mmCIF file of C-alpha atoms and ligand atoms in Angstrom:
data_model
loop_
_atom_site.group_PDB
_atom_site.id
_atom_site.type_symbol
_atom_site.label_atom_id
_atom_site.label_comp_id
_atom_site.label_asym_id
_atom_site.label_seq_id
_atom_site.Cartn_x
_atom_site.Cartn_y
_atom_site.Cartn_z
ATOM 1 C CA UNK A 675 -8.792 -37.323 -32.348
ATOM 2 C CA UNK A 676 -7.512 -37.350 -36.255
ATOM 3 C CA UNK A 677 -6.455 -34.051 -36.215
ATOM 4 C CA UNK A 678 -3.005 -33.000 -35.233
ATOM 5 C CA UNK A 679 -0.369 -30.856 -36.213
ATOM 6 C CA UNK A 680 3.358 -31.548 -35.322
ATOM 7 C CA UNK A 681 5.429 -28.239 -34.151
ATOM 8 C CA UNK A 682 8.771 -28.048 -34.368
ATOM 9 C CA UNK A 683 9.702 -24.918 -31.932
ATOM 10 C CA UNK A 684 13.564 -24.073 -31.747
ATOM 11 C CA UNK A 685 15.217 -24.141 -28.298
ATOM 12 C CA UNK A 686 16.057 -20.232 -28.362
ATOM 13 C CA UNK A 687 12.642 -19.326 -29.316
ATOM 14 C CA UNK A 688 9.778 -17.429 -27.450
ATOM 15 C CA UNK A 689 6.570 -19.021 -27.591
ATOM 16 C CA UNK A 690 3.442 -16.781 -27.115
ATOM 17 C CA UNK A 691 0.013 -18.656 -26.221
ATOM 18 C CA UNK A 692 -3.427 -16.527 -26.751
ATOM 19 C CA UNK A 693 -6.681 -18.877 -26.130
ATOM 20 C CA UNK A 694 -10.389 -17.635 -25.825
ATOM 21 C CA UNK A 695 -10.137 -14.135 -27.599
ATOM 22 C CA UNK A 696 -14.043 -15.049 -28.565
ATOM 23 C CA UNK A 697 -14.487 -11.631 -31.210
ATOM 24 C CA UNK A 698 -13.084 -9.771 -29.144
ATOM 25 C CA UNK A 699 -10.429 -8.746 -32.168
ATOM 26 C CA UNK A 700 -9.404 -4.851 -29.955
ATOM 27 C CA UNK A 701 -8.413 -6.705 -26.934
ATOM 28 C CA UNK A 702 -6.378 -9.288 -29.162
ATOM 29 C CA UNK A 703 -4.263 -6.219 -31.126
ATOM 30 C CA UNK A 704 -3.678 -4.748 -27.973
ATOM 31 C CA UNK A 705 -2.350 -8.105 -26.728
ATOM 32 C CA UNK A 706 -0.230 -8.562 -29.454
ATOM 33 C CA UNK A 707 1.372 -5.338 -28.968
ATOM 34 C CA UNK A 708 2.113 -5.676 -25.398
ATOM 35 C CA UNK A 709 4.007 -8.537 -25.862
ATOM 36 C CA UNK A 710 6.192 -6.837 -28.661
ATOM 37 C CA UNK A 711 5.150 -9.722 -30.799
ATOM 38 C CA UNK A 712 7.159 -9.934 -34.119
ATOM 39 C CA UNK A 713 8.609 -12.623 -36.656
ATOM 40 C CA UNK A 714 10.951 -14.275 -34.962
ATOM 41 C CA UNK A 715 7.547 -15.806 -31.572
ATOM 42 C CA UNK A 716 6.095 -18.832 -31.919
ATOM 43 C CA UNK A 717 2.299 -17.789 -31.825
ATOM 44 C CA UNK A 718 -0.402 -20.358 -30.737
ATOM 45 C CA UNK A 719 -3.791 -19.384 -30.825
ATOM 46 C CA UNK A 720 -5.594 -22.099 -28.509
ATOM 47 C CA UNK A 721 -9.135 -22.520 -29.663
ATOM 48 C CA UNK A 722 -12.495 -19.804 -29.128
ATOM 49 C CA UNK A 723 -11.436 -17.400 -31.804
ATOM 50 C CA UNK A 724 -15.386 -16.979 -32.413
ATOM 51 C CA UNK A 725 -18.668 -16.614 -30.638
ATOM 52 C CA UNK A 726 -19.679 -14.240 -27.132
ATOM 53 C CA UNK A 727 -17.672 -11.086 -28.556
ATOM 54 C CA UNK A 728 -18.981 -8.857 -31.620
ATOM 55 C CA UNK A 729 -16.690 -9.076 -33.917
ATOM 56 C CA UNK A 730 -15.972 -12.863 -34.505
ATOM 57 C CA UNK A 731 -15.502 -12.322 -37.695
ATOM 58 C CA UNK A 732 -12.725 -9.814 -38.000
ATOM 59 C CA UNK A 733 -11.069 -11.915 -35.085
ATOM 60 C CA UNK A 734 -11.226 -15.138 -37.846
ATOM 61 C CA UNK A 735 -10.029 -12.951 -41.054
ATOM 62 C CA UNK A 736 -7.391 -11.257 -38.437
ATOM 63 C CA UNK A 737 -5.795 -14.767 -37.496
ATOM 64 C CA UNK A 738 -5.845 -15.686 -41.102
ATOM 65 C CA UNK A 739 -3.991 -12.806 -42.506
ATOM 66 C CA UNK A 740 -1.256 -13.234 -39.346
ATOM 67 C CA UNK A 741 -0.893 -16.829 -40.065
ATOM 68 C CA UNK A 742 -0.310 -16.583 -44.109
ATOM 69 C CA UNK A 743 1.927 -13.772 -43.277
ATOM 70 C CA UNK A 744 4.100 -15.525 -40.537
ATOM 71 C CA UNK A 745 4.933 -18.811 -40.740
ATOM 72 C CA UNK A 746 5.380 -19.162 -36.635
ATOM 73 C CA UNK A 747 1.477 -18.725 -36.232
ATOM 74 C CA UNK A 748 -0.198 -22.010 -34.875
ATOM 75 C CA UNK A 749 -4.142 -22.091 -34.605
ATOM 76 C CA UNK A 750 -6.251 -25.299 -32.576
ATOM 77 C CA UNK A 751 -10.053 -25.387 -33.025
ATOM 78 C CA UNK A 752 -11.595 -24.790 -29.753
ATOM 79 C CA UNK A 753 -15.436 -25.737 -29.193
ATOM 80 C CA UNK A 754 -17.269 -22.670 -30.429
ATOM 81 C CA UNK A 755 -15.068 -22.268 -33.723
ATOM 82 C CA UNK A 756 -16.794 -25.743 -34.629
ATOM 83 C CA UNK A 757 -19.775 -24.222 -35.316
ATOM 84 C CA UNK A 758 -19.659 -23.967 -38.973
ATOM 85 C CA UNK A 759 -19.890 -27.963 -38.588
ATOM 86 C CA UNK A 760 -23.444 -28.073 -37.635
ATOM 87 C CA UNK A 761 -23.413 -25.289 -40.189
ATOM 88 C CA UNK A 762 -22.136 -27.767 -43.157
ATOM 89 C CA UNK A 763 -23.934 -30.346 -41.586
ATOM 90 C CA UNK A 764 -27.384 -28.835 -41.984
ATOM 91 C CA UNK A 765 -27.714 -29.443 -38.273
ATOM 92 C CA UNK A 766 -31.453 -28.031 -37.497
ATOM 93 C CA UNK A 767 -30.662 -26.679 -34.212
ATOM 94 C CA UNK A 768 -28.711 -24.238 -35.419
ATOM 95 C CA UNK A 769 -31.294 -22.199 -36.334
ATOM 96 C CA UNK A 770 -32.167 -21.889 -32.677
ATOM 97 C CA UNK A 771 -29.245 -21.216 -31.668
ATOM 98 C CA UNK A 772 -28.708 -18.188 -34.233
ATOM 99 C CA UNK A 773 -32.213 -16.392 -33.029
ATOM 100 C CA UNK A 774 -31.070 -16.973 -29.139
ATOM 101 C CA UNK A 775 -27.541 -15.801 -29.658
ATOM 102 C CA UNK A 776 -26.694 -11.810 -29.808
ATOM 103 C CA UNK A 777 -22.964 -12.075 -30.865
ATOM 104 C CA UNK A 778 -22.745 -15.321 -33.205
ATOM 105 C CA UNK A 779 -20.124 -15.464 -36.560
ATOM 106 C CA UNK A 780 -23.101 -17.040 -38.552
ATOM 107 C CA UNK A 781 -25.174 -14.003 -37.663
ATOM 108 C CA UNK A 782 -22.242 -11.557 -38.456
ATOM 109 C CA UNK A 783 -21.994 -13.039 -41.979
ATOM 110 C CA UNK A 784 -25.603 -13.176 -42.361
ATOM 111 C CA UNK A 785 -25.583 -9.409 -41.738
ATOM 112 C CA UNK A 786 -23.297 -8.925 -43.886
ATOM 113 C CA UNK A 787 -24.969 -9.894 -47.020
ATOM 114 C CA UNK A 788 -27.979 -8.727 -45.622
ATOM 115 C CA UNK A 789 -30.048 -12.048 -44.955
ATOM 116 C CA UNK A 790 -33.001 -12.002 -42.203
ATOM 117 C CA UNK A 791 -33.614 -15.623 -40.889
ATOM 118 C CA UNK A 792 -37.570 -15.581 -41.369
ATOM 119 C CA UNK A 793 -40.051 -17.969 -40.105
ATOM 120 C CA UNK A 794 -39.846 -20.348 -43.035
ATOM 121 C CA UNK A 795 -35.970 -20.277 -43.018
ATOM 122 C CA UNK A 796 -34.368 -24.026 -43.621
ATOM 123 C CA UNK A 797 -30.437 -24.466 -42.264
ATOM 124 C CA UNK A 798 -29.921 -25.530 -45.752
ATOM 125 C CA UNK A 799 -31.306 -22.357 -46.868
ATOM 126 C CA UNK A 800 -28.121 -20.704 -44.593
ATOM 127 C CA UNK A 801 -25.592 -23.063 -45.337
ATOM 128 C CA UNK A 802 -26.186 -22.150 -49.428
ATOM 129 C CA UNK A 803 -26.036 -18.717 -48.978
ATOM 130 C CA UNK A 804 -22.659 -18.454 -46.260
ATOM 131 C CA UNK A 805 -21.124 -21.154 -48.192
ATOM 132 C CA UNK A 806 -21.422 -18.937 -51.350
ATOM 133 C CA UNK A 807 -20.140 -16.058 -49.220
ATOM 134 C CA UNK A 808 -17.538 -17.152 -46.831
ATOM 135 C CA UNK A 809 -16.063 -20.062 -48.011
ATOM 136 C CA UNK A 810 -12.250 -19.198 -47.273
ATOM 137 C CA UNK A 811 -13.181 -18.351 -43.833
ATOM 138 C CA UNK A 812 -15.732 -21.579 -43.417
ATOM 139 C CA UNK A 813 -13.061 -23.861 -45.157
ATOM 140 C CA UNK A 814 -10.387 -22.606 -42.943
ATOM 141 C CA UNK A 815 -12.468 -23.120 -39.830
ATOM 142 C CA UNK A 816 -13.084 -26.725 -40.611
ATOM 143 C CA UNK A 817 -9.535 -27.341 -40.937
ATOM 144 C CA UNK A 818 -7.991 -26.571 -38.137
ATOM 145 C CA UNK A 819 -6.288 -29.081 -36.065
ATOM 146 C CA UNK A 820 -8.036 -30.477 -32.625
ATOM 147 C CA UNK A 821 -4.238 -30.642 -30.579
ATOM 148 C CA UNK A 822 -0.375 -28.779 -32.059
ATOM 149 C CA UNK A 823 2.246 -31.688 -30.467
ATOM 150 C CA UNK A 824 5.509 -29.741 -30.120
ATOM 151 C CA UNK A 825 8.309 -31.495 -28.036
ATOM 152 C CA UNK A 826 7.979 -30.381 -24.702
ATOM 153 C CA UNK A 827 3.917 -28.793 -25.123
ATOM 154 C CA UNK A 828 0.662 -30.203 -26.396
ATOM 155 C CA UNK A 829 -1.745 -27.001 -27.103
ATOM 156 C CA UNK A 830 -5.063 -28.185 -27.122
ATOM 157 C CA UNK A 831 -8.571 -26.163 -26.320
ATOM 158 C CA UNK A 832 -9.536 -27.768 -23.277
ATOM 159 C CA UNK A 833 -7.972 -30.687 -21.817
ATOM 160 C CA UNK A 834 -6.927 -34.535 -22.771
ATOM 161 C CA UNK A 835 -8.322 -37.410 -20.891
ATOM 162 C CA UNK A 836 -6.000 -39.931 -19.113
ATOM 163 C CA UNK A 837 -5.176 -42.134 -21.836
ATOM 164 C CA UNK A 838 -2.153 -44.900 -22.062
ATOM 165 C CA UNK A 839 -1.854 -42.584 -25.347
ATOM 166 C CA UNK A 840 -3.453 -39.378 -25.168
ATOM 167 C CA UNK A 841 -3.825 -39.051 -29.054
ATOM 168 C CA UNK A 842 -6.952 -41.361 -28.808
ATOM 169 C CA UNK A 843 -8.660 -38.196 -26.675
ATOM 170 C CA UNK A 844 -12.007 -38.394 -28.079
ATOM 171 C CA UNK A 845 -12.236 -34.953 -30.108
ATOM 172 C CA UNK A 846 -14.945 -33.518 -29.042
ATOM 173 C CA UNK A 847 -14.077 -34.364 -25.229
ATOM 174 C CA UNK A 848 -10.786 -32.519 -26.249
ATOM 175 C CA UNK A 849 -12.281 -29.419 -26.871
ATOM 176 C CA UNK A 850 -14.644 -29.223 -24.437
ATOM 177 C CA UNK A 851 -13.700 -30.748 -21.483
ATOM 178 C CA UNK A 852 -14.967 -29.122 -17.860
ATOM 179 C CA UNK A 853 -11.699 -28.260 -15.533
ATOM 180 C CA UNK A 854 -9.315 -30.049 -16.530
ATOM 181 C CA UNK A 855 -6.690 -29.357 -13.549
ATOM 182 C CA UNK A 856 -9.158 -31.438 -11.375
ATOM 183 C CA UNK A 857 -8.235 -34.207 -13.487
ATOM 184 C CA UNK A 858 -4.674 -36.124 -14.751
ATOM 185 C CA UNK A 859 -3.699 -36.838 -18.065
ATOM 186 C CA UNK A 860 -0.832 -39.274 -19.105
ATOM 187 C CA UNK A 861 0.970 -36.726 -21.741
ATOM 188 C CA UNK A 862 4.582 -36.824 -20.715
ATOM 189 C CA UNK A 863 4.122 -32.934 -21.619
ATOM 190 C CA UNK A 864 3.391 -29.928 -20.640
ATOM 191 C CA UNK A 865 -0.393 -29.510 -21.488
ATOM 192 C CA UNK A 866 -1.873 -26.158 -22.207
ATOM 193 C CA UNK A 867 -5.456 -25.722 -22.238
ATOM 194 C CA UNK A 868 -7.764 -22.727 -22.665
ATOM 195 C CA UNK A 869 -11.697 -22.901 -22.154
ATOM 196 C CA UNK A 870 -12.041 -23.079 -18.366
ATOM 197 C CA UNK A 871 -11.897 -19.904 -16.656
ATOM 198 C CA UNK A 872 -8.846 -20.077 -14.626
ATOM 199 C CA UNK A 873 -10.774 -18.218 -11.838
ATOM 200 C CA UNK A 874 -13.373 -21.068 -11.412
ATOM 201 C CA UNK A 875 -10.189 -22.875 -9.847
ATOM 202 C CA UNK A 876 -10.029 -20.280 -7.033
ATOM 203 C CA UNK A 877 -11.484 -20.000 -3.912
ATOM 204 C CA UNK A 878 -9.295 -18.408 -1.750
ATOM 205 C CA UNK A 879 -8.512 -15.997 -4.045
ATOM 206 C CA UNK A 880 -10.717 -14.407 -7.073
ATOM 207 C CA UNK A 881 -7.419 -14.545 -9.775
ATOM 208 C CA UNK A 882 -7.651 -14.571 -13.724
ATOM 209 C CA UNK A 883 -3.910 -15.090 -13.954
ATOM 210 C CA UNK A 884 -2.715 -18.105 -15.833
ATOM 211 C CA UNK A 885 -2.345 -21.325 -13.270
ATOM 212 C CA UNK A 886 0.831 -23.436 -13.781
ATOM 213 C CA UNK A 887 0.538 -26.957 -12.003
ATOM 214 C CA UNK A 888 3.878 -28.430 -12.727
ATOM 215 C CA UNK A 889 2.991 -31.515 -10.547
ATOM 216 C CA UNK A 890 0.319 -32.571 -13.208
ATOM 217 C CA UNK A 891 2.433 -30.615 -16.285
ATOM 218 C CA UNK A 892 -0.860 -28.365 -16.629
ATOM 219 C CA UNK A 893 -1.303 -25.168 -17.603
ATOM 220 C CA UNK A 894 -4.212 -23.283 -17.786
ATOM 221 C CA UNK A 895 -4.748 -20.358 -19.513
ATOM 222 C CA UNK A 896 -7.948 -18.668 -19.648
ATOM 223 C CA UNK A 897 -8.691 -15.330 -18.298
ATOM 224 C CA UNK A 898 -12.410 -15.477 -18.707
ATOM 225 C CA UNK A 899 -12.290 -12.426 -21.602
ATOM 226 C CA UNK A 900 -16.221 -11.884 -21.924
ATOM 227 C CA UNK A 901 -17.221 -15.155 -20.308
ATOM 228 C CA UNK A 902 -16.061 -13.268 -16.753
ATOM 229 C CA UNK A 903 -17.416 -9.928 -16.303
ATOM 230 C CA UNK A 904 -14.249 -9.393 -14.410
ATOM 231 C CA UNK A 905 -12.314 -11.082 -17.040
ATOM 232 C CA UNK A 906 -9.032 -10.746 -19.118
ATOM 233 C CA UNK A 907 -7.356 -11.741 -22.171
ATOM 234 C CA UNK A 908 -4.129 -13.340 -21.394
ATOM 235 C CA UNK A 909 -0.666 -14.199 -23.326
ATOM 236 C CA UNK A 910 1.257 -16.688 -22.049
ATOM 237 C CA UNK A 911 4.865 -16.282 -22.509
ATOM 238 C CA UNK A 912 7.406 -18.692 -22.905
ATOM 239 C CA UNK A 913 11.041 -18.151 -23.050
ATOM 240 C CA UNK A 914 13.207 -20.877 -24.373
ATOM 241 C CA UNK A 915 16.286 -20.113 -22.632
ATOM 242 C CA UNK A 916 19.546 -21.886 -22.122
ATOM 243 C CA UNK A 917 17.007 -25.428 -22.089
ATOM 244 C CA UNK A 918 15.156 -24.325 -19.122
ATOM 245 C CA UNK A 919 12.064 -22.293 -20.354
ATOM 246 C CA UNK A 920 10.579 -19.118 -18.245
ATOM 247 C CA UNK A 921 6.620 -18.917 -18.186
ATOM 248 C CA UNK A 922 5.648 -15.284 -17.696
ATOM 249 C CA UNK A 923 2.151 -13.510 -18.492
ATOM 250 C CA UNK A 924 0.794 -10.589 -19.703
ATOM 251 C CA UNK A 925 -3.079 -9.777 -20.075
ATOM 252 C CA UNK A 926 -5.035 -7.043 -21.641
ATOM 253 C CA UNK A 927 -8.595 -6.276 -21.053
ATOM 254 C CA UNK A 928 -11.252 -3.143 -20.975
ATOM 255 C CA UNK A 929 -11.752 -1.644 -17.666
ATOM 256 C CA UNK A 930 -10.308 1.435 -17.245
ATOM 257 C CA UNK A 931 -6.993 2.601 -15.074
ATOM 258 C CA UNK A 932 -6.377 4.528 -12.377
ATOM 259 C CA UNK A 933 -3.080 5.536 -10.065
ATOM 260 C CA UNK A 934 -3.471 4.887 -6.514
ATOM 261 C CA UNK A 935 -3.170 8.145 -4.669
ATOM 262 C CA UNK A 936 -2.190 6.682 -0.892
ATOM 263 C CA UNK A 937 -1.530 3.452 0.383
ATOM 264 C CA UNK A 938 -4.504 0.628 1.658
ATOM 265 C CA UNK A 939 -4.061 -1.903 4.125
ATOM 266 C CA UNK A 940 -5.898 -4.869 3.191
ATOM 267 C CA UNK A 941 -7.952 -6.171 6.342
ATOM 268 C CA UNK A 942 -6.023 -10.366 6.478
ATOM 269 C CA UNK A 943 -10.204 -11.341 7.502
ATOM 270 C CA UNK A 944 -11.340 -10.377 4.420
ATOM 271 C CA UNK A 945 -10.083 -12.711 1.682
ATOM 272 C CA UNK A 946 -11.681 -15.568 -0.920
ATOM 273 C CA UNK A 947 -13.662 -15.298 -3.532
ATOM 274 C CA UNK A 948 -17.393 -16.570 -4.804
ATOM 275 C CA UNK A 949 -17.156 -18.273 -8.280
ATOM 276 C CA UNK A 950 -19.761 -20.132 -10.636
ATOM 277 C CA UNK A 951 -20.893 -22.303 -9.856
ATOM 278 C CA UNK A 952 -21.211 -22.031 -5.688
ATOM 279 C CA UNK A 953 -23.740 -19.146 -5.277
ATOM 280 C CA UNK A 954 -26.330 -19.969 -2.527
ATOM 281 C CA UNK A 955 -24.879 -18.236 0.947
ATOM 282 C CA UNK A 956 -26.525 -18.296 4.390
ATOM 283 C CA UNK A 957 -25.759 -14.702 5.940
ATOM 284 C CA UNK A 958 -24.443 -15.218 9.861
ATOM 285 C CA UNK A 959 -23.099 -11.499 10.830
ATOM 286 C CA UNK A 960 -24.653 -8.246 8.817
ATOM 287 C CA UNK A 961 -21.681 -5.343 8.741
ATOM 288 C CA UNK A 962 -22.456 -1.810 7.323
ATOM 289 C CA UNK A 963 -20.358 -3.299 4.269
ATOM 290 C CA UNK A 964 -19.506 -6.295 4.130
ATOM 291 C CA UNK A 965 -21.520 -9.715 5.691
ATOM 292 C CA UNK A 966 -19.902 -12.716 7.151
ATOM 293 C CA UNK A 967 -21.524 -15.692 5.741
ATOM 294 C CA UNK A 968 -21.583 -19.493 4.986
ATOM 295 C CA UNK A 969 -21.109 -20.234 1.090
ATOM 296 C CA UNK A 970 -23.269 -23.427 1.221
ATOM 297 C CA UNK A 971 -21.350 -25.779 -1.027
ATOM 298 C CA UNK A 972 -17.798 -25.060 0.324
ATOM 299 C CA UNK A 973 -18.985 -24.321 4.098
ATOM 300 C CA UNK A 974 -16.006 -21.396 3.863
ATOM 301 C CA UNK A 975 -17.027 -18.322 5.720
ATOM 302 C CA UNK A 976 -16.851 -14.890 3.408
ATOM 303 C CA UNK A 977 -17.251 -11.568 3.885
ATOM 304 C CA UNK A 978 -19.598 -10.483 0.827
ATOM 305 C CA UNK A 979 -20.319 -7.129 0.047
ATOM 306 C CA UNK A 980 -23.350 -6.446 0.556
ATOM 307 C CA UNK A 981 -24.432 -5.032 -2.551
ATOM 308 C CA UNK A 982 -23.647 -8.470 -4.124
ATOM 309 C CA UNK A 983 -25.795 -10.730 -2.414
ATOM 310 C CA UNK A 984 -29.702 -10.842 -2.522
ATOM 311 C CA UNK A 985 -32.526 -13.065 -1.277
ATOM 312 C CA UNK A 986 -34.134 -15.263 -4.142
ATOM 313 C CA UNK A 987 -37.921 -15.980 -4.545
ATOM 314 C CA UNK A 988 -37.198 -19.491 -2.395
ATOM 315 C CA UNK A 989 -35.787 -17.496 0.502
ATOM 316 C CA UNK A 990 -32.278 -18.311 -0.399
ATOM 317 C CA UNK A 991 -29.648 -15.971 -0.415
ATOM 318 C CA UNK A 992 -27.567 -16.102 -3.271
ATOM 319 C CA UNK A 993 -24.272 -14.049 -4.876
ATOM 320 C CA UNK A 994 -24.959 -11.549 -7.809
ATOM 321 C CA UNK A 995 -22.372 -12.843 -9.484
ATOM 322 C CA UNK A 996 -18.709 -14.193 -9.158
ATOM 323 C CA UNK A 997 -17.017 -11.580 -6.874
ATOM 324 C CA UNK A 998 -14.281 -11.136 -4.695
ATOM 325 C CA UNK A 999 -14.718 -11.563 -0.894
ATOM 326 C CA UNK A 1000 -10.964 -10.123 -0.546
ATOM 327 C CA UNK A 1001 -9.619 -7.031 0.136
ATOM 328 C CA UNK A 1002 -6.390 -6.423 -1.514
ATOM 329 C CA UNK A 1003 -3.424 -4.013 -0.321
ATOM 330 C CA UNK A 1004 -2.292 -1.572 -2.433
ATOM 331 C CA UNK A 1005 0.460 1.373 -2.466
ATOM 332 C CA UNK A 1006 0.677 4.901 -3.975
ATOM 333 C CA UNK A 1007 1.476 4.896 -7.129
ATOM 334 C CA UNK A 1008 0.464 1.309 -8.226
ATOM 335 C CA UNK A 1009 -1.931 1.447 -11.511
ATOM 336 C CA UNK A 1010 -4.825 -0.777 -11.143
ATOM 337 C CA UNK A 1011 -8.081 -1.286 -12.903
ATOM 338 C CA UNK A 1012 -11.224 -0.142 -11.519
ATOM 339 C CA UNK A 1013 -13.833 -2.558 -12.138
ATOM 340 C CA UNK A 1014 -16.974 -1.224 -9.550
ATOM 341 C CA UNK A 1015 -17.021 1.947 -7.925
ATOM 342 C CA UNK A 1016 -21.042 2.234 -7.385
ATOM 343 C CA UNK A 1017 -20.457 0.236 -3.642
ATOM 344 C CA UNK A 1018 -20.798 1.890 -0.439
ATOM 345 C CA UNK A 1019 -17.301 2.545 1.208
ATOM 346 C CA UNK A 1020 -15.444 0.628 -0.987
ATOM 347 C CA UNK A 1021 -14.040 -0.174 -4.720
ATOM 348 C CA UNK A 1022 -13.737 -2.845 -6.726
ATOM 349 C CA UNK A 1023 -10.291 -3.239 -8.430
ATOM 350 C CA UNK A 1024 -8.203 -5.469 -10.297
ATOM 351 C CA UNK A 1025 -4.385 -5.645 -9.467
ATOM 352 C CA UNK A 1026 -1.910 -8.035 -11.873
ATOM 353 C CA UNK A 1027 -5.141 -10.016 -12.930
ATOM 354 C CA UNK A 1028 -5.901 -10.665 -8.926
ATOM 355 C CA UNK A 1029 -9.769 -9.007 -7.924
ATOM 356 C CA UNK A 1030 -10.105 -6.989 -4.647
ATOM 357 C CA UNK A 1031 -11.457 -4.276 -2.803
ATOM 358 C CA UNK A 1032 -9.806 -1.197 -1.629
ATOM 359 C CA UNK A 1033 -11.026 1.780 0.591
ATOM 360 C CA UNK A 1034 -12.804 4.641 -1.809
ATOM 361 C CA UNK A 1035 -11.333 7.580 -2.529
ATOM 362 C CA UNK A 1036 -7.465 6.574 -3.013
ATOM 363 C CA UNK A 1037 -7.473 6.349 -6.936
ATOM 364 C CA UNK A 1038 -6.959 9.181 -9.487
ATOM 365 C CA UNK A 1039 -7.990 8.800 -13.432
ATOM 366 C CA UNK A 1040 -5.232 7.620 -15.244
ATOM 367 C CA UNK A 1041 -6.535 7.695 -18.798
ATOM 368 C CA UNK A 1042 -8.656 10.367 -19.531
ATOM 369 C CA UNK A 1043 -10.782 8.597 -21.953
ATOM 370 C CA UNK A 1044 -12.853 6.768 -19.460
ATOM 371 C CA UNK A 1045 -14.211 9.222 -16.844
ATOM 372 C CA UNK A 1046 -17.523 7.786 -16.545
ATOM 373 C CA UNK A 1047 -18.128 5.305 -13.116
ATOM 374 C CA UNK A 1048 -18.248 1.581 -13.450
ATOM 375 C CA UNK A 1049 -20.810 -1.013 -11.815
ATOM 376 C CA UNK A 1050 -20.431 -4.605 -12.709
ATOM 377 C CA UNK A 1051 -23.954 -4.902 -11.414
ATOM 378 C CA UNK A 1052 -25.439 -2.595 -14.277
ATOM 379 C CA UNK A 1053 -23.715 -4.283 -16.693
HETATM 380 MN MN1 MN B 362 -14.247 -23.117 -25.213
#
């Protein structure tokens, strides 16, 4: 890769690392603010500023205004800000790609000035008319760098291969690369990485928080905001203290809260999760809410709920959806985030960024705005 950018961070400074906010620019304020964020923070933004969420575009002017007004605001090009590359490139299957896709930049800025792609429309056609219009934004896009090299961290979207020197990661495998924490790399660093849903990683539990491997100087970071219907946006937080950094996190994301009203035992049987991309199950024990069975690729046994499972066309039966086979204990007075409460017996809830089920009927409204009930499955 040609492009990187050398960091300098002090040794007393607290380093805050935000990857994937894909337009989703509400989420991203109300990250900010939860981490106090101010002046003094290094701020990374690793890669996916655009694309999935509706309002890539205030996400991209957004990052722009914070990083001409603070000098301590770092930006890497993850694999769907590179868009406006097939864009200048006049690459013809991007015109495709704009009729297919519901929350795209390009079509944002095309809506903006008002343009409908008709049948006769060239890429050309769209490149001459955003360039006219966005060119700060496109311009800034193009230039951002592929890895940030501080001393002890390389940022970079989504992974490095294992290289005698890792700078001669092939670009494009750099920002695009499948789980990377099944693989090495040769670094010396710490290497944190966005794009891969941390909760792919998980099988015995269904977790969005950050994953730290300090064996392989990994860490991933992304909560699966959008990508995840069950998904967060997370912060990474790094506290340079006394030479021996801290790693916390903090996440935001839109599900509404609630207060636990009595405590739940979590049954120990029930734990594990189903994740992308191990769906098919064969069903060995039906239960009034939950059914033991096999998850094909893994051979694990689950309990699945059983409003999350169905029988395909082949005779298969497959998962809904990622879900959690766990149930999780909580205690009165814990705030969690209710995520599905249209199943029989039980709830779906997220606790500290970990996914569970709880017995219904414990949880009070917490904030008054959201009232109305939540499925996952209507979604
Ligand atoms: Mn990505």
């Amino acid at each position: 890769m040609d492009k990187i950018k050398k960091l300098f961070i002090p040794e007393n400074a607290r380093v805050i690392v935000i990857s994937d906010i894909h337009g989703e620019l509400e989420l991203f304020k109300q990250l900010l603010d939860k981490v106090d964020f101010d002046s003094g923070d290094y701020l990374i933004i690793n890669g996916d500023l655009c694309e999935k969420g509706s309002n890539s575009d205030g996400v991209v002017r957004f990052v722009m205004e914070l990083e001409a007004q603070y000098p301590n605001v770092h930006v890497t090009e993850g694999n769907c800000d590179t868009l406006v590359e097939d864009l200048v490139e006049e690459n013809p299957e991007l015109l495709r790609y704009l009729q297919t896709r519901q929350h795209s930049i390009l079509n944002e800025w095309l809506d903006k000035i008002g343009f409908v792609i008709g049948e006769d429309t060239s890429v050309g056609e769209i490149k001459e008319r955003l360039t006219c219009h966005f060119s700060k934004e496109i311009n800034w896009l193009l230039q951002l760098p592929t890895a940030i090299e501080a001393d002890d961290y390389i940022f970079v979207h989504a992974g490095l291969e294992d290289r005698v020197d890792w700078k001669e990661t092939e670009r494009l495998k750099a920002i695009t690369f499948r789980s990377f924490l099944h693989h090495t790399h040769n670094a010396g660093e710490h290497v944190i990485v966005g794009h891969w849903p941390v909760v792919n990683y998980s099988s015995d539990i269904s977790s969005h928080k950050p994953i730290i491997d300090e064996g392989k100087k990994m860490i991933a970071i992304d909560g699966g905001n959008i990508i995840k219907k069950t998904g967060q946006l997370n912060a990474l937080i790094i506290d340079r203290l006394n030479k021996k950094d801290s790693i916390a996190y903090t996440y935001t994301d839109s599900f509404p809260q609630f207060e636990v009203l009595e405590d739940f035992h979590a049954d120990a049987q029930l734990t594990g999760a189903i994740s992308y991309p191990s769906y098919e199950l064969v069903p060995i024990k039906a239960g009034q809410h939950f059914t033991l069975c096999e998850q094909v690729e893994t051979i694990n046994k689950l309990y699945v709920k059983n409003e999350y499972f169905y029988q395909g066309e082949d005779g298969s039966t497959y998962a809904k959806n990622d879900v959690s086979c766990a149930q999780i204990s909580v205690e009165k007075g814990d705030i969690v985030s209710l995520i599905d409460d249209n199943c029989s017996g039980y709830d779906l809830i997220k606790k500290n960024g970990v996914i569970g089920w709880i017995g219904k009927g414990i949880l009070a409204s917490h904030d008054s705005s959201h009232k109305k009930s939540n499925s996952l499955l209507n979604k």
